[in-house]
Coordinates of C-alpha atoms (C1' of nucleotides) in Angstrom, one line a residue:
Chain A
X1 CA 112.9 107.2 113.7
X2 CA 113.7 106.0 110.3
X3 CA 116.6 103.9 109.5
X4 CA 120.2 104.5 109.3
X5 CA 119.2 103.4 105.4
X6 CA 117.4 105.9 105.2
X7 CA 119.8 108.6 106.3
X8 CA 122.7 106.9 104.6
X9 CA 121.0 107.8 101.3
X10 CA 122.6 110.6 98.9
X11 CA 121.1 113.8 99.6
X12 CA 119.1 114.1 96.5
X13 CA 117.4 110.5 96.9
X14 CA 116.3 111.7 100.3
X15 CA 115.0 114.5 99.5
X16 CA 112.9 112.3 96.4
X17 CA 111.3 110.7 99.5
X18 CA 110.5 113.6 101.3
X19 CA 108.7 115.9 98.7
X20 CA 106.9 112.9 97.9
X21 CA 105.5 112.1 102.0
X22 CA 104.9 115.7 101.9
X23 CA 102.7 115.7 98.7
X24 CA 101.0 112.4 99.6
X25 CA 100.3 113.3 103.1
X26 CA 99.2 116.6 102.4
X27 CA 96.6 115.3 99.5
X28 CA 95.1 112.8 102.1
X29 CA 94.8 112.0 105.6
X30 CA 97.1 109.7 107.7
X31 CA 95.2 106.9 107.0
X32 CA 94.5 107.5 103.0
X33 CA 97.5 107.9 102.6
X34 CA 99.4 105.9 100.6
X35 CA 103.0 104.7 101.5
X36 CA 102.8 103.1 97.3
X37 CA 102.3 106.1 96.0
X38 CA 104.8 107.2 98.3
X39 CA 107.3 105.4 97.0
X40 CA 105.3 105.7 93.1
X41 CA 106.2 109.1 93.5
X42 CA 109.5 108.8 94.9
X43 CA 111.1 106.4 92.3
X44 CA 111.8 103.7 95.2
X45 CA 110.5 100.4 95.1
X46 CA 107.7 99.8 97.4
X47 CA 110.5 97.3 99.4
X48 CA 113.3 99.8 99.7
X49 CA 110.5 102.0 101.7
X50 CA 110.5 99.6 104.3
X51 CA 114.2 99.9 104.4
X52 CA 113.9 103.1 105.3
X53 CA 111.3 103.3 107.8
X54 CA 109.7 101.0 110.1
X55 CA 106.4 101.8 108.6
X56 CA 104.2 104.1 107.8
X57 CA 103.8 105.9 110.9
X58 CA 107.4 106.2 111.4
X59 CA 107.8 108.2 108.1
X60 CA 104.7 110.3 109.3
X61 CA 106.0 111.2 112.0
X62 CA 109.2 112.1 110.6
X63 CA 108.1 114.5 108.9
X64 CA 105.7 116.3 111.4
X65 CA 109.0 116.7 113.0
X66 CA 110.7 118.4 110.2
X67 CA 107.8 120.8 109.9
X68 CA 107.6 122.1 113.4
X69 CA 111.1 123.0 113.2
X70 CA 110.6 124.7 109.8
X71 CA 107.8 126.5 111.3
X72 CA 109.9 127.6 114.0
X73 CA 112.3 128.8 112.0
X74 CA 110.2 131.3 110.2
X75 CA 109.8 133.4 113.4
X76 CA 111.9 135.9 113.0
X77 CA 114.7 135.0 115.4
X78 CA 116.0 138.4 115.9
X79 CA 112.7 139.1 117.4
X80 CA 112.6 135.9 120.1
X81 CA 115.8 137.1 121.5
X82 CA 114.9 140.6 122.1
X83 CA 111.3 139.8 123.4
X84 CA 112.0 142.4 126.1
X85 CA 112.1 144.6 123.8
X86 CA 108.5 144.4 121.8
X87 CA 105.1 144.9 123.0
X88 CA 102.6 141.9 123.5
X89 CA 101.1 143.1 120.4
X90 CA 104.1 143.8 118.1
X91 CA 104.8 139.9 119.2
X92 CA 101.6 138.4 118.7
X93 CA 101.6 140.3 114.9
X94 CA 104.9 138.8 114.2
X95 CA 103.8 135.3 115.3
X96 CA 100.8 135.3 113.6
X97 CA 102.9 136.9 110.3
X98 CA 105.5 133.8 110.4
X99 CA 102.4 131.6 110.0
X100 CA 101.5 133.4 107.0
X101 CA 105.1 133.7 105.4
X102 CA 105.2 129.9 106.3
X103 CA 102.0 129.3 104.6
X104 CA 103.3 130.7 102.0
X105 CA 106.7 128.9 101.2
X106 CA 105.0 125.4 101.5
X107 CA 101.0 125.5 101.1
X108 CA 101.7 121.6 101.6
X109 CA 103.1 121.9 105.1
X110 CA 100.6 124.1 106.3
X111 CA 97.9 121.9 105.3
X112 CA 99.6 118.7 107.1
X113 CA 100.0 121.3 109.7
X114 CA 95.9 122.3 109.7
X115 CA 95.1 118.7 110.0
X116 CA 97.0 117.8 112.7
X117 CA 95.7 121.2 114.3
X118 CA 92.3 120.5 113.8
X119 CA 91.4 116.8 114.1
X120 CA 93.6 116.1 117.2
X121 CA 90.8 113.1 118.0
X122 CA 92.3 111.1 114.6
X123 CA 95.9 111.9 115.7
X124 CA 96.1 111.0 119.4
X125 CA 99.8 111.0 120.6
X126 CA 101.3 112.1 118.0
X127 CA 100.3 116.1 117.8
X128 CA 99.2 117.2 121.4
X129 CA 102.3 118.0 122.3
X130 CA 102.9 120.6 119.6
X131 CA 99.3 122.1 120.7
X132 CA 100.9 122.0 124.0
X133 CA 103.9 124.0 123.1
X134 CA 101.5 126.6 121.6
X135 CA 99.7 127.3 124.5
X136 CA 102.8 127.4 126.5
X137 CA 104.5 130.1 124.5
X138 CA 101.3 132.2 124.8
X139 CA 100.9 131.9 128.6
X140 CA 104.0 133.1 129.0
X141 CA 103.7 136.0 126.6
X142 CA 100.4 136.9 128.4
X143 CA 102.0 136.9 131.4
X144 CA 104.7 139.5 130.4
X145 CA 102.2 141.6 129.2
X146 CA 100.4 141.5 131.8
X147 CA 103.2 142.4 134.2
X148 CA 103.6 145.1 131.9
X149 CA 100.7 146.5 132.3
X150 CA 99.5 146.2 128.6
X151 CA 97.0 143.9 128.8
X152 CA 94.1 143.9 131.0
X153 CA 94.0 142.2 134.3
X154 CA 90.7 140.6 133.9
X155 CA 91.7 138.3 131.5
X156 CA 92.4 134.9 132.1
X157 CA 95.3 133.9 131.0
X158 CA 95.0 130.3 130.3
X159 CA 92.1 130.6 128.6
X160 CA 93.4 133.7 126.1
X161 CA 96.5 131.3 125.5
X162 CA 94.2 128.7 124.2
X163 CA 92.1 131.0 122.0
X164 CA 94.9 132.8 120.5
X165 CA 96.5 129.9 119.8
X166 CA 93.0 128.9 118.0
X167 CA 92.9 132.3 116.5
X168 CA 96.1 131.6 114.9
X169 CA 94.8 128.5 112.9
X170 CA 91.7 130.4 112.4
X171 CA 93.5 132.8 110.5
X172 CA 95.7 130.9 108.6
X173 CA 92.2 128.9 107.3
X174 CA 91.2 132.5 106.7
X175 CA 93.4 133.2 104.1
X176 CA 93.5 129.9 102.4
X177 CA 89.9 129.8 101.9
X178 CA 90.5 131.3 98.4
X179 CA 93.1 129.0 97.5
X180 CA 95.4 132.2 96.8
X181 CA 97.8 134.5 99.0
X182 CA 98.1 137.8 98.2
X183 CA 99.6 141.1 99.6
X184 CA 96.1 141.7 101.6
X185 CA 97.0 138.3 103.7
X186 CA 98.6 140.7 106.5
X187 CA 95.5 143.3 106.3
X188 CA 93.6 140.4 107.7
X189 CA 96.0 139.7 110.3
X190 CA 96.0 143.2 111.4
X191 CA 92.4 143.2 111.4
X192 CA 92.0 140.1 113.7
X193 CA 95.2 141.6 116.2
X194 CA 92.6 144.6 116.0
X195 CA 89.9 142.4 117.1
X196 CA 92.0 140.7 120.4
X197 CA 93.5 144.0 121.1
X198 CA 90.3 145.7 121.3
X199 CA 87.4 143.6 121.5
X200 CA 84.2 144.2 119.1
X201 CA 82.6 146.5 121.5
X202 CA 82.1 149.8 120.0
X203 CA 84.2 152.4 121.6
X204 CA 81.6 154.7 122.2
X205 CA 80.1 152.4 124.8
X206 CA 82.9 151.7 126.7
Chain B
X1 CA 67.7 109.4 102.7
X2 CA 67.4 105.7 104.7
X3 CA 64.8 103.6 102.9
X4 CA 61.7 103.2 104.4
X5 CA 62.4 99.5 105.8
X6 CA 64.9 101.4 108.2
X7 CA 62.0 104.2 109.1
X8 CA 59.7 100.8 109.6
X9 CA 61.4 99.3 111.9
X10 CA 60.4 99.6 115.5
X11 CA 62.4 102.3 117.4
X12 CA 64.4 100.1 119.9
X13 CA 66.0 98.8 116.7
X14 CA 65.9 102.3 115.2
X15 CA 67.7 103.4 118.1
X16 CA 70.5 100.7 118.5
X17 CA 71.5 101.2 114.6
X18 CA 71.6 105.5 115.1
X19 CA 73.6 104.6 118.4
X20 CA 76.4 102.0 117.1
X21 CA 76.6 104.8 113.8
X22 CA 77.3 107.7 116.1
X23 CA 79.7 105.7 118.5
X24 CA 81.6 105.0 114.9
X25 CA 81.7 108.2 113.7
X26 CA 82.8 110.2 116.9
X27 CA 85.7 107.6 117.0
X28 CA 86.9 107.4 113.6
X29 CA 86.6 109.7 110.0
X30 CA 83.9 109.2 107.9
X31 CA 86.5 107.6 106.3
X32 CA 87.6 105.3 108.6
X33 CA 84.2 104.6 110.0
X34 CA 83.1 100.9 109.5
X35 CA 79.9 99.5 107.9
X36 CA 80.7 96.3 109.8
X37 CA 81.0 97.5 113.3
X38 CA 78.2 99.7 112.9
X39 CA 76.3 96.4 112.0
X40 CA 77.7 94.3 114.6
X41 CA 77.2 96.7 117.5
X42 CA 73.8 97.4 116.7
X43 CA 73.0 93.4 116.6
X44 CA 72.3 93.6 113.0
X45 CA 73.7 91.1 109.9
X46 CA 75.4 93.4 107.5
X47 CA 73.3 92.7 104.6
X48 CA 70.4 94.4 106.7
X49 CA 72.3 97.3 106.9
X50 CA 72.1 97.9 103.0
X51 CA 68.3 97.2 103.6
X52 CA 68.0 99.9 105.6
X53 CA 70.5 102.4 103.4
X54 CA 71.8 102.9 100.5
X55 CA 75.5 103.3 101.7
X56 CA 77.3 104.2 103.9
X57 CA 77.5 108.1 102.4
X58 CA 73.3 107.9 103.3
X59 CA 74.1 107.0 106.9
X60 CA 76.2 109.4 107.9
X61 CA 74.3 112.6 105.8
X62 CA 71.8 111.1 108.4
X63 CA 73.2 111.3 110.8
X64 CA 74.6 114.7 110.4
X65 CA 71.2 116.1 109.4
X66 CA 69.8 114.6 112.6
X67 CA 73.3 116.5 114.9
X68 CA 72.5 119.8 113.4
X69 CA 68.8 119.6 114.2
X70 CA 69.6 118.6 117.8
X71 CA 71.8 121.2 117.9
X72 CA 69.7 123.9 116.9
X73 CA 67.0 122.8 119.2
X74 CA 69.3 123.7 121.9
X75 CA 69.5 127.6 121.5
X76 CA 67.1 129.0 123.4
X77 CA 63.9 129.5 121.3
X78 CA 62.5 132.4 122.9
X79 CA 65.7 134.4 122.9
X80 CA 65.9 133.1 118.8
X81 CA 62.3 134.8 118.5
X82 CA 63.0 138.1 120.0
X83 CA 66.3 138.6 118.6
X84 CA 65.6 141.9 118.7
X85 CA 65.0 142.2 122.2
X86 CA 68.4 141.7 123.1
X87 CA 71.8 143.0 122.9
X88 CA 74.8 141.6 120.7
X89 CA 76.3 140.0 123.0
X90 CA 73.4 138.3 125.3
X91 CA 72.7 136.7 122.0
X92 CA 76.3 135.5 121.4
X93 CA 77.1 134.1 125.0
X94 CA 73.7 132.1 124.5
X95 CA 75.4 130.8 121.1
X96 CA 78.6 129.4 123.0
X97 CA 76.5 128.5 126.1
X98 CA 73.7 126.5 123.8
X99 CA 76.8 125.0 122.4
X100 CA 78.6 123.9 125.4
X101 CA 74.7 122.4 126.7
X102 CA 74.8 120.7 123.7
X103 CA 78.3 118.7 124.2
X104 CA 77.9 118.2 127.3
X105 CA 74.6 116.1 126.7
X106 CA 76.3 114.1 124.3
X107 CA 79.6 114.6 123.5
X108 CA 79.5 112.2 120.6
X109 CA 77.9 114.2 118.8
X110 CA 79.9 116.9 119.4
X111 CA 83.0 115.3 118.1
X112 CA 81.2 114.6 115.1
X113 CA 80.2 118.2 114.8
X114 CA 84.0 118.9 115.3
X115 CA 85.0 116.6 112.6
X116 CA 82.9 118.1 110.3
X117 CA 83.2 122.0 111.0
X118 CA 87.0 122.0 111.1
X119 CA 88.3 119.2 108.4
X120 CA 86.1 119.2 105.9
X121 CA 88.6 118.5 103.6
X122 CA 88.7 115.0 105.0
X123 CA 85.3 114.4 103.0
X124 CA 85.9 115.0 99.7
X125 CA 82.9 114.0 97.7
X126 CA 80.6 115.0 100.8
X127 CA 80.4 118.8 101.0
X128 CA 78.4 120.1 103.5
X129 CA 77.4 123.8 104.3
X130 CA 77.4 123.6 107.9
X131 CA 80.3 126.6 108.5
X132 CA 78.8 128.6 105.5
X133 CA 75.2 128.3 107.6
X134 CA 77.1 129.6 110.7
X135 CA 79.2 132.2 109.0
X136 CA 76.0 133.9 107.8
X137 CA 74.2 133.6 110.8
X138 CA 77.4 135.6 112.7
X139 CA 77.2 138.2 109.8
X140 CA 73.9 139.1 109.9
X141 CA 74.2 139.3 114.1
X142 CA 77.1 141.4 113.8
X143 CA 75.4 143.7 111.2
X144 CA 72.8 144.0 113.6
X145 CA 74.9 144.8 116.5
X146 CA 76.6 147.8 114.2
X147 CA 73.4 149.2 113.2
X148 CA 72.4 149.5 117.1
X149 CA 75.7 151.1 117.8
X150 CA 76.9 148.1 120.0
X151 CA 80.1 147.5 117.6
X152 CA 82.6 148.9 116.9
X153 CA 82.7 150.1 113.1
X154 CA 86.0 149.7 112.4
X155 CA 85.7 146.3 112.7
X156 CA 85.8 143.9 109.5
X157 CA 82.2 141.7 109.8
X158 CA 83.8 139.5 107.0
X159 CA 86.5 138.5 109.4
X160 CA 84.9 138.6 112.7
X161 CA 81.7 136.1 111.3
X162 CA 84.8 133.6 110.8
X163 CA 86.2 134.2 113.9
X164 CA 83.2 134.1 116.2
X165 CA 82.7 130.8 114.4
X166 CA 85.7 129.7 115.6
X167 CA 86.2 130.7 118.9
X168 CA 82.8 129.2 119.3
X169 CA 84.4 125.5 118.8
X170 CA 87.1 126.5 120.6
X171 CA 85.2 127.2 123.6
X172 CA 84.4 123.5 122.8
X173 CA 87.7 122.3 122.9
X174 CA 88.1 124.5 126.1
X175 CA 85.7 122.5 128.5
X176 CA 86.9 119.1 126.7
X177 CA 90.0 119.5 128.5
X178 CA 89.3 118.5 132.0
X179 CA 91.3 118.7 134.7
X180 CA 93.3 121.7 133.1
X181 CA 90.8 124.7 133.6
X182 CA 89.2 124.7 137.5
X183 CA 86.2 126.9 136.6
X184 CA 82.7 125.7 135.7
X185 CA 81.6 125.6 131.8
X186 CA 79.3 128.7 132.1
X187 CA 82.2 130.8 133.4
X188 CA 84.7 130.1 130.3
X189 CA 82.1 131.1 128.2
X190 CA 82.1 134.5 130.1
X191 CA 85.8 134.9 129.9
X192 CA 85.8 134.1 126.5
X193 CA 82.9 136.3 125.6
X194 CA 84.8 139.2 127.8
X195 CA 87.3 139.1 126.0
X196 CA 85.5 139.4 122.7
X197 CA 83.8 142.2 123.8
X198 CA 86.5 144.4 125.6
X199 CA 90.3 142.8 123.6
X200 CA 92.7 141.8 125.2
X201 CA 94.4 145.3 126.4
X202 CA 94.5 146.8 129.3
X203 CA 92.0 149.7 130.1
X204 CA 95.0 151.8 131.3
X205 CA 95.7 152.1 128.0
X206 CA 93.5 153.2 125.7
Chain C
dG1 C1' 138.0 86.3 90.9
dG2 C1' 135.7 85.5 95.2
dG3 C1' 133.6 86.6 99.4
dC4 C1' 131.1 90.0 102.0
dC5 C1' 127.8 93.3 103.1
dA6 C1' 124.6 97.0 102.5
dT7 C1' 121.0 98.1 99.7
dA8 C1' 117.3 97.5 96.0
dT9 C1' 113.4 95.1 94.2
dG10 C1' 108.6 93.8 93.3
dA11 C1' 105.9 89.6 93.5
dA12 C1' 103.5 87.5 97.1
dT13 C1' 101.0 87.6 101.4
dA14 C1' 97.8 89.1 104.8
dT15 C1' 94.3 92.1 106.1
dC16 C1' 90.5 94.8 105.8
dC17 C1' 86.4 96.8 104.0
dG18 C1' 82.3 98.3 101.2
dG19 C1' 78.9 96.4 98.8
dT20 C1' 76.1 92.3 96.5
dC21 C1' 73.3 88.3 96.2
dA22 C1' 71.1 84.0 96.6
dT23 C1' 68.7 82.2 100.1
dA24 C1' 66.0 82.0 104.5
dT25 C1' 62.5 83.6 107.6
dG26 C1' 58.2 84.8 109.2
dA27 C1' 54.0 87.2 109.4
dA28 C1' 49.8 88.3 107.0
dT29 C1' 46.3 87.0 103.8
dC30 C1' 43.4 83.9 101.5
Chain D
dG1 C1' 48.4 75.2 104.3
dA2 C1' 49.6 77.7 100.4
dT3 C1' 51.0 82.1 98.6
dT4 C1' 53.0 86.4 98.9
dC5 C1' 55.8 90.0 100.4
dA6 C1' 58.8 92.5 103.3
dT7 C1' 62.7 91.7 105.8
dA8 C1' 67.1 89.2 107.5
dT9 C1' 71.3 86.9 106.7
dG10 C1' 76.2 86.1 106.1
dA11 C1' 79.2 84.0 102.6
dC12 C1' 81.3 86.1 99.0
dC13 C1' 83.4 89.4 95.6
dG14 C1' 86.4 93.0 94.1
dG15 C1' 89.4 96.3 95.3
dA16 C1' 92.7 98.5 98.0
dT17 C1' 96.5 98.6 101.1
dA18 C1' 100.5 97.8 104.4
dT19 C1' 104.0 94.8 105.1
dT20 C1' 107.2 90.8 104.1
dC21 C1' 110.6 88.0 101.9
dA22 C1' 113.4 85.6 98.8
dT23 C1' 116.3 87.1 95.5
dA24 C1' 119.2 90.4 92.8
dT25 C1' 122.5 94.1 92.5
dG26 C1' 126.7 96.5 93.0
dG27 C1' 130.4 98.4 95.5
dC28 C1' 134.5 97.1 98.3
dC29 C1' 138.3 94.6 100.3
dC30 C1' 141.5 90.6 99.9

DNA sequence: GGGCCATATGAATATCCGGTCATATGAATC
DNA sequence: GATTCATATGACCGGATATTCATATGGCCC
């Protein structure tokens, strides 16, 4: 947790040191990164950082925080409280769409995001939990579609929660391959929902 | 490529230098990695290590040359030869299943592999065409399996090279997790690759 | 003005690491 | 035993970085 220093500061000085964690850390890995360029970037004295935080961990941490709950909030809210009322598909569209908008307001996020996603071994403690979360969420989605009687029985369930949750990253490296986000970024979502929905088989053989 | 002092030396030597260099990088980044502990584990004065390569850069694009050879050697030959023998998806679930032999022999080398195939944005300078190799691989299997009839046509082969790719390391990840999942190895591999095949909806409906 | 307190500062410190180099070793050859 | 050559060694250098600390600043209350 940073300091009360930290929180004490005016708005607009906060926020200084926050775009500039965000750009450093989203340049470089946790360990390149640099808390002087941090502060460089910031307009703080390398001292006051340490005011602030307890060190460099504590500020990284910080903000993995604050981009979990942004990412939340980008899920259309309207739809979580009326689950009942969607299919497992229309749900799984819409989660995989709020990675994309999400993607798309902050490329920086996402790629702190991706690297905590995808190199869990450098990050031990600190993002298995929000892995965690993921495959929670699913399960339970699964599991209402499956009561449903949309999704077939066969499937197990914690082993779709883990590889949807995987197919959501996927995605999301999918459409920043090309650097650029376009109109087409949901076309590709639709086309991997097709995918999980309906396997590769051809239909002719089923 | 190592000098030839390192290739001259006699293989128990060999061996404990390739063995403290993979225990290095399966813990940390290439980044991160040591020269010293490298040299210290394998019983060697760090000087010789510069003998032996040019840098550290020459070690690990050793090392990585040597994972992806090993790796390779793991899918069955014979199946690899007769491609055309066999159907999509006998070919795919020997892909995941050549994978999973392939971690489980050494996971070291796996979490190298993983390192590599999901970040590489954490080596800048050292690009390496590992996915690109898999990618292809997937698209020209896939073409295949449209050609026979096996696939479904609507599907986008761009898109589902990347994500066979990809669900093949997270069948990885998948048996990593002990303790979670109370099946056998083999049989994740069949759920996953069921679930490829047939989507995730219920027969019921479609 | 003077005392107090939170905050700001950046030079200094401590640590770590990749890579170099002068020197040592030891085996083979004559 | 002298010479040569490949190999081994670890102290050392240069650079980078996180963190500390003594000092300075500036607002606030009396």
């Amino acid at each position: 947790m940073p300091k009360d220093t930290f929180f004490n500061l005016p708005d607009e000085k906060k926020q200084r040191v926050i775009d500039a964690a965000i750009d450093e850390f989203a340049e470089r890995s946790y360990h390149d990164a640099r808390v002087t360029a941090i502060a460089d970037q910031a307009g703080i004295a390398k001292g006051s950082f340490y005011q602030y935080f307890e060190d460099k961990e504590d500020l990284f941490r910080y903000i993995i925080d604050m981009i979990a709950e942004k990412k939340l909030a980008y899920i259309d809210q309207d739809l979580l409280e009326n689950i009942e009322a969607h299919t497992f598909f229309e749900v799984l569209r819409e989660l995989y769409a709020s990675g994309i908008r999400f993607a798309q307001e902050d490329p920086r996020l996402m790629a702190i995001g991706m690297q905590l996603a995808s190199n869990q071994a450098l990050y031990y403690g600190i993002s298995i939990d929000y892995m965690e979360q993921s495959y929670e969420f699913f399960r339970a989605l699964l599991e209402k579609g499956m009561d449903a009687g949309e999704l077939d029985p066969a499937i197990d369930i914690n082993i779709a929660s883990r590889l949807l949750t995987m197919v959501g990253y996927s995605s999301l490296e999918l459409i920043f391959e090309d650097g650029k986000l376009d109109q087409d970024d949901m076309a590709i979502v639709d086309d991997i929902i097709y995918i999980m929905k309906n396997g590769l088989k051809s239909k002719a053989e089923r």
